[in-house]
Short mmCIF file of C-alpha atoms in Angstrom, two decimals:
data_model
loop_
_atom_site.label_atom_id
_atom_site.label_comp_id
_atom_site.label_asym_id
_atom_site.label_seq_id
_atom_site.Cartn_x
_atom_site.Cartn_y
_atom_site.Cartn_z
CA UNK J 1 0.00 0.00 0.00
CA UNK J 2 3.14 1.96 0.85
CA UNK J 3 4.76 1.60 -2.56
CA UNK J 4 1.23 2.20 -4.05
CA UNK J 5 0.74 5.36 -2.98
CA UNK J 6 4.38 6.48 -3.32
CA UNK J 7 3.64 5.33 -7.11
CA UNK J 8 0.26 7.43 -7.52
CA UNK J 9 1.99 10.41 -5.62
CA UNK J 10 4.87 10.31 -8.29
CA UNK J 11 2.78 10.29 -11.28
CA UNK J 12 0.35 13.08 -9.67
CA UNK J 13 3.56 15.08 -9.44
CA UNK J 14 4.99 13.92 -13.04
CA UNK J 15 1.10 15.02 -14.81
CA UNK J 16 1.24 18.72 -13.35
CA UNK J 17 2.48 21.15 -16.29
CA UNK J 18 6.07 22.80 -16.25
CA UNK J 19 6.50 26.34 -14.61
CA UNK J 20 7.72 29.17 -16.98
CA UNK J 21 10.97 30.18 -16.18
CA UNK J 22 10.63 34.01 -15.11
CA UNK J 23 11.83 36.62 -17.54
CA UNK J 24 14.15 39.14 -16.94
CA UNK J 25 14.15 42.85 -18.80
CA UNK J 26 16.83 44.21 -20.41
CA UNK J 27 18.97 46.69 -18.00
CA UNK J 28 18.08 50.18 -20.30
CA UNK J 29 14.23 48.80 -20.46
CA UNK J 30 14.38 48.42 -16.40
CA UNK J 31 15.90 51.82 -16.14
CA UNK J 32 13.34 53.66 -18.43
CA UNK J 33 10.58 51.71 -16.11
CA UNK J 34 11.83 52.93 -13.03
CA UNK J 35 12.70 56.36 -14.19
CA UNK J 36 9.53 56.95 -16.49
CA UNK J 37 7.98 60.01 -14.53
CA UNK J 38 11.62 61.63 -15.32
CA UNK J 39 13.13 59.63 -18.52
CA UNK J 40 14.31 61.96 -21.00
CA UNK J 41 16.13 61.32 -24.83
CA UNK J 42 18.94 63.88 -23.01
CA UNK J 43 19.41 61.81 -19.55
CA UNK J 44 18.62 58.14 -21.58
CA UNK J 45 21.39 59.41 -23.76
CA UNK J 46 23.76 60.42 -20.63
CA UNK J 47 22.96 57.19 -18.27
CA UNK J 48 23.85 55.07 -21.01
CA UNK J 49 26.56 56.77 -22.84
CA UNK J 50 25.24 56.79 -26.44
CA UNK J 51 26.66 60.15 -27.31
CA UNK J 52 30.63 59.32 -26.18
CA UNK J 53 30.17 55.92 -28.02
CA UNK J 54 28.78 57.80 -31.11
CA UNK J 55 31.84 60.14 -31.35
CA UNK J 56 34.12 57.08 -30.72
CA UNK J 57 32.50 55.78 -33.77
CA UNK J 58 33.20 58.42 -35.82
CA UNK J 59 36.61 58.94 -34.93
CA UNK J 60 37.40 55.11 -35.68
CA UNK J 61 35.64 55.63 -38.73
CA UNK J 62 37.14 59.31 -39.86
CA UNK J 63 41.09 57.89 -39.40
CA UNK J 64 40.30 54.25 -41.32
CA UNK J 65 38.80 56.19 -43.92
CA UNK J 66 41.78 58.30 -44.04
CA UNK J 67 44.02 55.30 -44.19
CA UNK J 68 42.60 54.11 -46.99
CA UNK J 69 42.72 57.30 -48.62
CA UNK J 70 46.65 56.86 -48.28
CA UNK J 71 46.70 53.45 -49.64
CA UNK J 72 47.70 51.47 -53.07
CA UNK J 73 43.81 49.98 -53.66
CA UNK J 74 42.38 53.56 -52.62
CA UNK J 75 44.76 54.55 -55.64
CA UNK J 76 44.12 51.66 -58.10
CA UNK J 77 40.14 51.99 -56.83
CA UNK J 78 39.58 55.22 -58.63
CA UNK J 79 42.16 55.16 -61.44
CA UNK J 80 39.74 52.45 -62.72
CA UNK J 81 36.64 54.39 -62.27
CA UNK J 82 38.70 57.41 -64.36
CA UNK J 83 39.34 54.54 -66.70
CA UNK J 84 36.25 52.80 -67.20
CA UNK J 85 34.54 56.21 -67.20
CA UNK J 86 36.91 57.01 -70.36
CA UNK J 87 36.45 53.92 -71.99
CA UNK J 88 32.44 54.49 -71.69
CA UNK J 89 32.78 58.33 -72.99
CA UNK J 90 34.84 56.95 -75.71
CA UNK J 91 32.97 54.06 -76.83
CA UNK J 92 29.54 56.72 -77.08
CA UNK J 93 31.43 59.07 -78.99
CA UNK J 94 32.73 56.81 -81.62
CA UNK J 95 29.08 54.77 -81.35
CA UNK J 96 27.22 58.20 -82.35
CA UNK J 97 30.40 59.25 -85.07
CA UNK J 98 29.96 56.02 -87.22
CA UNK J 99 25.93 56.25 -86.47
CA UNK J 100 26.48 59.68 -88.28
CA UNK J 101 28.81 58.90 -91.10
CA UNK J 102 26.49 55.33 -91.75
CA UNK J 103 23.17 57.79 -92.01
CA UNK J 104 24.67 59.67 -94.10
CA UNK J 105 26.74 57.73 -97.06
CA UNK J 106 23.36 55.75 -96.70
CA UNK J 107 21.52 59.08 -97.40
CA UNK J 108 23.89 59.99 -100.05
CA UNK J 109 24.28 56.43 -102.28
CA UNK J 110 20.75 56.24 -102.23
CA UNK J 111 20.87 59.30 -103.83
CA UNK J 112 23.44 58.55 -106.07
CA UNK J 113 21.41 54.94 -107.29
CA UNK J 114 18.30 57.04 -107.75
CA UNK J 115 19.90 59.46 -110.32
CA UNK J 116 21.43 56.64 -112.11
CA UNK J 117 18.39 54.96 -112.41
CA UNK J 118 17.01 57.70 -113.52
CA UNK J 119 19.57 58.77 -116.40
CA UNK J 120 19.72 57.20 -119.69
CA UNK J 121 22.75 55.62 -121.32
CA UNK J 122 22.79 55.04 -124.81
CA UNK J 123 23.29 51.56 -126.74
CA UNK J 124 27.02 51.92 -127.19
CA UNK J 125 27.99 53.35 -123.80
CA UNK J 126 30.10 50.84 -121.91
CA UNK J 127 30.46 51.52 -118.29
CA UNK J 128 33.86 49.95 -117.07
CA UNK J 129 36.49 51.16 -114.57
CA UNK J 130 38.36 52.39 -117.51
CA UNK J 131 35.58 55.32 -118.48
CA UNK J 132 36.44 57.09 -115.70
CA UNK J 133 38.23 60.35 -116.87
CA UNK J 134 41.38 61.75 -114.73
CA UNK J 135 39.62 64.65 -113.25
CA UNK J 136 37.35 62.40 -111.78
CA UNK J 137 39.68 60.27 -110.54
CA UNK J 138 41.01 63.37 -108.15
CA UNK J 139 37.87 64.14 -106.97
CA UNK J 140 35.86 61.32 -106.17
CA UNK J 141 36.75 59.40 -103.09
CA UNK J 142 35.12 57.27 -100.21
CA UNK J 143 34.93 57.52 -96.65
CA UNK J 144 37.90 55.48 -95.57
CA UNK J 145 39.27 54.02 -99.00
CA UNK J 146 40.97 55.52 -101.71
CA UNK J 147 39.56 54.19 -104.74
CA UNK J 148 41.20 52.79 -107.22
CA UNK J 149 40.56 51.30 -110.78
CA UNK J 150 41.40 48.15 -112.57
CA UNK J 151 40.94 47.26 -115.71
CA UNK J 152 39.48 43.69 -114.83
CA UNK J 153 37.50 44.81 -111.63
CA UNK J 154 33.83 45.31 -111.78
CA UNK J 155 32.60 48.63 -112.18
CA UNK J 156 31.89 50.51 -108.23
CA UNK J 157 29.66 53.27 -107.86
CA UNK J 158 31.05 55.68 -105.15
CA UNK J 159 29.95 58.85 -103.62
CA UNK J 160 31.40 62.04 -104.54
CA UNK J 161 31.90 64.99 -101.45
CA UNK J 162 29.66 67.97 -102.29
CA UNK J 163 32.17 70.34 -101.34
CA UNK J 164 34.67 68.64 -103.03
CA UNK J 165 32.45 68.86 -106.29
CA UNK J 166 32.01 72.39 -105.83
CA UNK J 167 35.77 73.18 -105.64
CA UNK J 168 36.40 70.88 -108.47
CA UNK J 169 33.71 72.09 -110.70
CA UNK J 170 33.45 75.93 -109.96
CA UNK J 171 33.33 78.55 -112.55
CA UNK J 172 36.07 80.60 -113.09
CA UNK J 173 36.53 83.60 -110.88
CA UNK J 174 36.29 86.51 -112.85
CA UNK J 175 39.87 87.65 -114.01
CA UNK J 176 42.07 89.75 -111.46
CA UNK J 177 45.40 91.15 -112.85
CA UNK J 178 47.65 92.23 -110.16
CA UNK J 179 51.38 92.56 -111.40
CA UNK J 180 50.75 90.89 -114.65
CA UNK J 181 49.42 87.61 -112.33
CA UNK J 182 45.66 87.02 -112.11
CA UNK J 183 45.34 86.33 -108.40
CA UNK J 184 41.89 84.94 -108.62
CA UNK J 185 43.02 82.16 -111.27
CA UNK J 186 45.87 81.19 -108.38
CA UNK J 187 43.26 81.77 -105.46
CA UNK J 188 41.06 78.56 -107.46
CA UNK J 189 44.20 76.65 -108.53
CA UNK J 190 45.07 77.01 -104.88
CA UNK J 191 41.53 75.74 -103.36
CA UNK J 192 41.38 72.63 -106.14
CA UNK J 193 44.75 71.87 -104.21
CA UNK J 194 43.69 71.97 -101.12
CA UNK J 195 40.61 69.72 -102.21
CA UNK J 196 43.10 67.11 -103.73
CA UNK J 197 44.80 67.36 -100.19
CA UNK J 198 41.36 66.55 -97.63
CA UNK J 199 40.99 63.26 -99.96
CA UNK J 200 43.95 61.97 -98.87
CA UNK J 201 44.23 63.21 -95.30
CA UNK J 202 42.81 65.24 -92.34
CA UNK J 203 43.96 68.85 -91.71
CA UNK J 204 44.89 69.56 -88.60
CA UNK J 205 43.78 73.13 -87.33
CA UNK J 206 47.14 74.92 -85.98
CA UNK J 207 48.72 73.88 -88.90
CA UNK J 208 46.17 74.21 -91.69
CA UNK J 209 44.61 77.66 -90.80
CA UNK J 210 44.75 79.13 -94.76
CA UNK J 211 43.70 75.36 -96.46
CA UNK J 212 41.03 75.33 -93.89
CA UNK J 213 39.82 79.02 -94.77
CA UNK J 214 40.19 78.68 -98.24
CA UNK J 215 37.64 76.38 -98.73
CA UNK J 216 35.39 78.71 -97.68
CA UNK J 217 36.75 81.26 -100.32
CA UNK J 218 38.69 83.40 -97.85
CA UNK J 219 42.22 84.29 -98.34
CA UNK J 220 44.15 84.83 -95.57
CA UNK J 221 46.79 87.39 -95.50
CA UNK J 222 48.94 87.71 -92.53
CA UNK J 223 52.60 88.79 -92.88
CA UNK J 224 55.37 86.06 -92.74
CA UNK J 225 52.86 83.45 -91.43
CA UNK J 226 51.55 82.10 -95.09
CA UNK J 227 51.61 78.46 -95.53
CA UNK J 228 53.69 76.64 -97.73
CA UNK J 229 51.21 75.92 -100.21
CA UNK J 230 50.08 79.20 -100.23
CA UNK J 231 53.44 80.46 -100.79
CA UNK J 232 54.16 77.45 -103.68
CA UNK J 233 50.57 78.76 -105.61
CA UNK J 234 51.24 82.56 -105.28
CA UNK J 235 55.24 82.90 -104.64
CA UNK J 236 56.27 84.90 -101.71
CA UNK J 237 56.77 88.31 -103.77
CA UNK J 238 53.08 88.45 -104.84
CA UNK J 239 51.92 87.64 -101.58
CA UNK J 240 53.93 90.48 -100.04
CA UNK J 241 52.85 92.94 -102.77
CA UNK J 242 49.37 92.26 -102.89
CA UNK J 243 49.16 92.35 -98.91
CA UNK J 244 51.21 95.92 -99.26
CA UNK J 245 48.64 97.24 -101.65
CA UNK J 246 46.15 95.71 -100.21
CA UNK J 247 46.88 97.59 -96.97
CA UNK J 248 46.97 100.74 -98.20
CA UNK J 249 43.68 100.30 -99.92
CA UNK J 250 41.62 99.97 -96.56
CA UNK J 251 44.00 102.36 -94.42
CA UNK J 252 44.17 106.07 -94.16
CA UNK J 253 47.71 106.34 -93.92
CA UNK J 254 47.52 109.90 -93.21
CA UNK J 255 45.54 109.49 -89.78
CA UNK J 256 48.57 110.72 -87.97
CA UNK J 257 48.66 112.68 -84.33
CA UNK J 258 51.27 115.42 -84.64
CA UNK J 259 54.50 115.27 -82.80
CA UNK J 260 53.82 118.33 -79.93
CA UNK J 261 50.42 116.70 -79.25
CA UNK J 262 51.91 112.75 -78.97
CA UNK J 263 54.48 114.75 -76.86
CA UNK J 264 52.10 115.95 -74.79
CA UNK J 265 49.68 112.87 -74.32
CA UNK J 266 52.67 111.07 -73.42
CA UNK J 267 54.21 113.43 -70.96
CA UNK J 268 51.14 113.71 -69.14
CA UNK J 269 50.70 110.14 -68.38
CA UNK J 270 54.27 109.81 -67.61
CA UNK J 271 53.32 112.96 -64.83
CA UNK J 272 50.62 110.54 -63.00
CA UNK J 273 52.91 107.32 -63.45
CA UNK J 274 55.67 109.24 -61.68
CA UNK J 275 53.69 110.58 -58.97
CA UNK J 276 54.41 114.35 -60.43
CA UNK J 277 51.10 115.09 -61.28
CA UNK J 278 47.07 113.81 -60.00
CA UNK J 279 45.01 111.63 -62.03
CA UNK J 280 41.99 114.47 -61.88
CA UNK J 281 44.61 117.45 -63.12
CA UNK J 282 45.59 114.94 -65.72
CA UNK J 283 42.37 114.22 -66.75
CA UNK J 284 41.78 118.50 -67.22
CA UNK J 285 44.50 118.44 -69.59
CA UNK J 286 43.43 115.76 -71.49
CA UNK J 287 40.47 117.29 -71.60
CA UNK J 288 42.56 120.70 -72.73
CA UNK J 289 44.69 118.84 -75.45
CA UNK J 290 41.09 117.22 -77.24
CA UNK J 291 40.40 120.46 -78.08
CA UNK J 292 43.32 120.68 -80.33
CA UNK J 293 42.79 117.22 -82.11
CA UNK J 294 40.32 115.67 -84.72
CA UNK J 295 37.70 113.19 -83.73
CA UNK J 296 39.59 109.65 -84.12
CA UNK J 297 42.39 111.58 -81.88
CA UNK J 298 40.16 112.60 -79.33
CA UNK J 299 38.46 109.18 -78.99
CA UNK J 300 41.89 108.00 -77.91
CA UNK J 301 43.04 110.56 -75.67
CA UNK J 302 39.47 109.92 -73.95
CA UNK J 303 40.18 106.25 -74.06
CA UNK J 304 43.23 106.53 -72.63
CA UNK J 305 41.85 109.08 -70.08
CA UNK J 306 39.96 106.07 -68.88
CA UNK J 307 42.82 102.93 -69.00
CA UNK J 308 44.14 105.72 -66.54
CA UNK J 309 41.57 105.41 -64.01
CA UNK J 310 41.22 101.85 -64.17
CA UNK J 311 44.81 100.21 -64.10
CA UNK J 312 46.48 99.11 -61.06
CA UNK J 313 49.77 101.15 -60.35
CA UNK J 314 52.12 97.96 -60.92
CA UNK J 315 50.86 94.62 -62.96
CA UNK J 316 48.95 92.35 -61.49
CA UNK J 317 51.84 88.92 -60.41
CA UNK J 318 49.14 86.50 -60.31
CA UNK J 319 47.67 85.63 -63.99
CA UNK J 320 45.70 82.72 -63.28
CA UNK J 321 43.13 85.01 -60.77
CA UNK J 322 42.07 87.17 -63.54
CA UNK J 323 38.94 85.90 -65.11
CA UNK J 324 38.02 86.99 -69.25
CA UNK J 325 34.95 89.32 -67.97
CA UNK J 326 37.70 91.10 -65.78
CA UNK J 327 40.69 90.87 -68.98
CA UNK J 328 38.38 92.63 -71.87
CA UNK J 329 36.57 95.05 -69.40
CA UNK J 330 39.42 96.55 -67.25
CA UNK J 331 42.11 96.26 -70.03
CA UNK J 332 41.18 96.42 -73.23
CA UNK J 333 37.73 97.95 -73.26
CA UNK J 334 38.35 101.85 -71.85
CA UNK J 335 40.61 102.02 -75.62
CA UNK J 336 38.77 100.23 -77.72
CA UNK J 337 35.18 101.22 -76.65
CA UNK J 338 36.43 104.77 -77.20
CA UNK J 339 37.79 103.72 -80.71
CA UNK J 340 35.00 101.38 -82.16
CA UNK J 341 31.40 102.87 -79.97
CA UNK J 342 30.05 105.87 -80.95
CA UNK J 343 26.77 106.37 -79.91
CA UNK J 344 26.05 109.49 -81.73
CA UNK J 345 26.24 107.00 -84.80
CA UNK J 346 24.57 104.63 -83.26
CA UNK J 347 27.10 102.09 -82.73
CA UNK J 348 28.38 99.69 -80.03
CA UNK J 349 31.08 97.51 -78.82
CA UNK J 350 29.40 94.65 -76.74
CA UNK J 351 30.89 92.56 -74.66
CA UNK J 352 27.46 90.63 -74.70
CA UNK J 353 28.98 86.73 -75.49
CA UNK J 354 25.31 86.20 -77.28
CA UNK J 355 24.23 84.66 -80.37
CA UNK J 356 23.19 86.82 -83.47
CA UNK J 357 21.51 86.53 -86.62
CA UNK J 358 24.70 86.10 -88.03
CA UNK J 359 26.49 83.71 -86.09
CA UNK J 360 23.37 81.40 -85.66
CA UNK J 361 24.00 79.18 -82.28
CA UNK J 362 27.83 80.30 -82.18
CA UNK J 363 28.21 82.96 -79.39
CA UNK J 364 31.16 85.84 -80.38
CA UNK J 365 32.74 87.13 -77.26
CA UNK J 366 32.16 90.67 -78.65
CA UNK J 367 30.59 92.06 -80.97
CA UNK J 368 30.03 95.81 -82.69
CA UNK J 369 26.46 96.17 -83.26
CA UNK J 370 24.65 98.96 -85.62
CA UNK J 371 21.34 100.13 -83.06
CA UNK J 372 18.18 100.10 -84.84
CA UNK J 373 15.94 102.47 -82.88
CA UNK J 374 15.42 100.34 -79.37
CA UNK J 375 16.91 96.92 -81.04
CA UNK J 376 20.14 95.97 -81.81
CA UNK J 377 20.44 95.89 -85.75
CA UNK J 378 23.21 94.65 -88.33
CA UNK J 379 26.61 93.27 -86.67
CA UNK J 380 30.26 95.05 -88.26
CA UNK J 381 32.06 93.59 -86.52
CA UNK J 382 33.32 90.41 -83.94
CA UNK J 383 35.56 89.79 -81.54
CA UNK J 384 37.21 86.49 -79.37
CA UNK J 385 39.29 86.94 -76.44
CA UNK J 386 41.33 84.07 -74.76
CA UNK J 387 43.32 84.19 -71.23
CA UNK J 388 46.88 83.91 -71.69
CA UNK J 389 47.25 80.77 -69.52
CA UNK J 390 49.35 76.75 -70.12
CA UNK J 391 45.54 75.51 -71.63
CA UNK J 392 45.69 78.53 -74.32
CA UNK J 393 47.30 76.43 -76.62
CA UNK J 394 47.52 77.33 -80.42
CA UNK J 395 44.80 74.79 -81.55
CA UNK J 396 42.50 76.95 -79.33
CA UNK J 397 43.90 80.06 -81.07
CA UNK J 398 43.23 79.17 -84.40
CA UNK J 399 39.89 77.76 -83.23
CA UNK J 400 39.18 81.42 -82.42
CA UNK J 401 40.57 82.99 -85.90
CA UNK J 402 38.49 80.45 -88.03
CA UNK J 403 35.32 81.31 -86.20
CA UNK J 404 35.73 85.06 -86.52
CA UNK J 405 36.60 84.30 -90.06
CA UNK J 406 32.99 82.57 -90.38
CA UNK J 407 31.39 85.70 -88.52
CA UNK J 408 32.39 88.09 -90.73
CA UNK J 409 32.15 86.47 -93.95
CA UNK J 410 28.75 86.02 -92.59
CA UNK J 411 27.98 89.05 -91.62
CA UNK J 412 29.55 90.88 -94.78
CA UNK J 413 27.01 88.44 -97.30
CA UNK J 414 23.57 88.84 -94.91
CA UNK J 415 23.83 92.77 -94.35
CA UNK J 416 25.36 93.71 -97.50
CA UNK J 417 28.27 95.45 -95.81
CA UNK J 418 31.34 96.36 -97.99
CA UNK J 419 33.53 95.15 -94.61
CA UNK J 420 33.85 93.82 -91.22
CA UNK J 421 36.50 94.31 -88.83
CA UNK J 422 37.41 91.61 -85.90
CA UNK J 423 39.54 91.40 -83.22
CA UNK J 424 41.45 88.21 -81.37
CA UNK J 425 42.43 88.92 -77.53
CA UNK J 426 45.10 86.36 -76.16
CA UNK J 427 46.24 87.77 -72.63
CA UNK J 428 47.19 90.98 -73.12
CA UNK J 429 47.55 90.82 -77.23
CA UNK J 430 45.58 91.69 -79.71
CA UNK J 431 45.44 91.38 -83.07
CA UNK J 432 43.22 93.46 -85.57
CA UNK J 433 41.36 91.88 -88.94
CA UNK J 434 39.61 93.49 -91.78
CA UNK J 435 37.19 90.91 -93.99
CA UNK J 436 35.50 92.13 -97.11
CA UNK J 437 34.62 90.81 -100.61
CA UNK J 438 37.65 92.46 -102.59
CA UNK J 439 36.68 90.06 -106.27
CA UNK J 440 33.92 88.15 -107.46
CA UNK J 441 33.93 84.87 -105.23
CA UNK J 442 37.21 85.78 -102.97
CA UNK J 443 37.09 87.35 -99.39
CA UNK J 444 40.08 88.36 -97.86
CA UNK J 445 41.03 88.77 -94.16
CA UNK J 446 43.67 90.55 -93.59
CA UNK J 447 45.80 91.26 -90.94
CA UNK J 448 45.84 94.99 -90.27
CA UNK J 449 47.12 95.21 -86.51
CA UNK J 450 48.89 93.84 -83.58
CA UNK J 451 49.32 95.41 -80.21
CA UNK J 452 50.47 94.55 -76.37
CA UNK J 453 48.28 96.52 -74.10
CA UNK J 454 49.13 97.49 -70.84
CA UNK J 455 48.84 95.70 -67.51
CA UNK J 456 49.32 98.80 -64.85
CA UNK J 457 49.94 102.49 -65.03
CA UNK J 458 53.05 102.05 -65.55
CA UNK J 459 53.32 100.03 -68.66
CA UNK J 460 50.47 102.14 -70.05
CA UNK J 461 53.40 105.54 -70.06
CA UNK J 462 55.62 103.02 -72.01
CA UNK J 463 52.40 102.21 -74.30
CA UNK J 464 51.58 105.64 -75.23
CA UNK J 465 54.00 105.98 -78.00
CA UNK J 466 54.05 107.42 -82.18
CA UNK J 467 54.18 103.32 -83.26
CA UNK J 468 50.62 102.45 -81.58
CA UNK J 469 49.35 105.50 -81.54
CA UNK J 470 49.79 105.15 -85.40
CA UNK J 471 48.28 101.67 -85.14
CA UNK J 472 44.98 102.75 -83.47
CA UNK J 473 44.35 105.41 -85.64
CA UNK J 474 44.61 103.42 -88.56
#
């Protein structure tokens, strides 16, 4: 009976369900329960030290990043980011390039089979490689392989360049005899060459400047900076004489400042540079000497009235801080503004970097404008300006000259003008054109100035001299 109820006892006590083993709260969810009629995010924060372990954080965090900064993979990391990013740039470019040149041979052999289906051929006209005449031969080409004929080859139809057609194919200029030489026969023998030339190769800009203009009919006359096939087509001694007469067909010579008043314009800045004399009595007899001088004189004595007021006493050390807004309109614009504005006439020099009816979506960094009433009317006249820094290279340069050749050829065939004068800035030079329709079919740009303009009071005593005074009035 014993071991009976010892047995029923144990399985009463084996039948009765397990008791849940008591759980304990985390020790920041005990503390906010205890401290809830005072808990705060500020003393949570303190009790707990969240904001210590935050900084300690960001600490160990700052100096590993800075560690890897200093490292090889850091290094290798973004060199192939730079390189992958090239490769990408790269493979869009040359992607949308042969898109382009595939649209439009398509464009223009479609073209071509259309008119040939079109044209009739008589009974006894063979076509064969060997009916191709020479002339033909020079000027037809393809995209990247230079055709060539064989007498048991197939006949190939291949696209002809529209430009290169034109040059080819043009009408003769209308004679002009200058020194027993007509230069507008050599001007076309010269662009046919230069069409020969692009079939075989690509021009390069900075070394290609009068090939590159001269398809364009515009003949570029610079002294002693011709190019070689320039010089081969027209020989250096007509080059030089026809620049010389040139010259002295669009300058007035005899726009001279006498020698007492160049005397005295010079002396007087000299006065302020040396401390001898005050800008504001300078400016009085400036003022005094106008009175004795026509109006292209006086516009310069007023313009340089102003380069007095604005330049610093010594040059500025520092080239890369000065900006091109801060180059044309402190340097170069108190002269020139005097020189090329005159309101009275309704004309202004704008430093507006705008596009024009003439220039389409190009944007000139100046530009002389004719007023119309309340608008802005005809452009004479364009201007680039470039800082004189290591990136100014001459590719950039001659970028410059071929688009201010563009303006004004432009500008000289949509407002009828009989010429248009530009300007190129690069640092503190400057360099004057005049572009006008001289023949029938030939516009010439011509170099017609160069100056160094000053950089501080005192260079501008050194600048006021008979040689650019001379130049500017010209």
């Amino acid at each position: 009976m014993r071991d009976k109820s010892k047995q029923v006892a144990a399985s009463s006590s084996t039948n009765d369900p397990p008791k849940k083993k008591q759980r304990v709260m985390a020790a920041d969810i005990q503390w906010c329960i205890n401290n809830k009629d005072t808990l705060t995010l500020k003393s949570f924060a303190d009790e707990f030290g969240l904001l210590d372990r935050h900084y300690a954080d960001q600490k160990q965090l700052q100096s590993e990043l800075n560690l890897f900064r200093k490292s090889k993979a850091f290094k290798l990391y973004w060199l192939e980011r730079s390189r992958k990013r090239t490769q990408l740039d790269a493979h869009i470019g040359c992607a949308e390039y042969v898109h382009d040149v595939v649209e439009r041979e398509t464009r223009t052999l479609f073209s071509t089979v259309t008119a040939t289906d079109t044209t009739t051929l008589t009974p006894t006209t063979a076509i064969s490689s060997d009916t191709f005449s020479s002339t033909a031969n020079d000027t037809i080409r393809t995209t990247d392989v230079e055709f060539e004929t064989e007498a048991d080859t197939a006949p190939t139809e291949v696209t002809a360049d529209p430009l290169a057609e034109d040059v080819e194919n043009m009408s003769p200029l209308t004679p002009w005899i200058f020194k027993d030489v007509d230069v507008a026969e050599l001007f076309t023998r010269s662009r046919q060459a230069v069409n020969r030339m692009s079939s075989n190769h690509l021009f390069f800009i900075e070394s290609s400047v009068h090939e590159l203009l001269a398809l364009s009919n515009i003949l570029l006359l610079c002294p002693g900076q011709h190019s070689p096939l320039c010089m081969n087509v027209f020989t250096e001694d007509v080059i030089s004489e026809l620049s010389k007469e040139l010259l002295s067909e669009i300058m007035d010579f005899n726009l001279d400042m006498t020698d007492d008043a160049c005397m005295k314009l010079a002396r007087i800045i000299n006065n302020v540079e040396s401390n001898i004399q005050s800008k504001d009595d300078a400016e009085l007899d400036l003022l005094m000497l106008g009175k004795d001088l026509n109006s292209f004189e006086r516009s310069l004595a007023r313009g340089i009235m102003t380069e007095m007021r604005k330049l610093p006493q010594m040059a500025m050390k520092t080239k890369k801080h000065i900006g091109e807004c801060e180059l044309f309109t402190m340097y170069f614009d108190p002269i020139l503004s005097a020189l090329l504005s005159d309101p009275d006439k309704n004309v202004l020099l704008r430093w507006s970097n705008v596009t024009g009816d003439e220039t389409g979506e190009l944007r000139p960094d100046a530009t002389i404008s004719k007023l119309c009433q309340r608008d802005f009317g005809p452009s004479l006249g364009f201007g680039e300006v470039k800082l004189a820094r290591p990136s100014t290279d001459n590719h950039a340069l001659c970028h410059d000259l071929l688009r201010l050749a563009t303006f004004t050829k432009d500008t000289v065939d949509v407002n009828k003008l009989q010429a248009a004068m530009n300007f190129q800035i690069n640092g503190y030079n400057i360099t004057f054109f005049l572009t006008r329709l001289r023949h029938d079919g030939m516009y010439l740009m011509q170099e017609i100035g160069q100056l160094i303009f000053p950089r501080s009071l005192e260079e501008l005593a050194s600048f006021v001299n008979l040689k650019n005074i001379r130049t500017l009035l010209m």
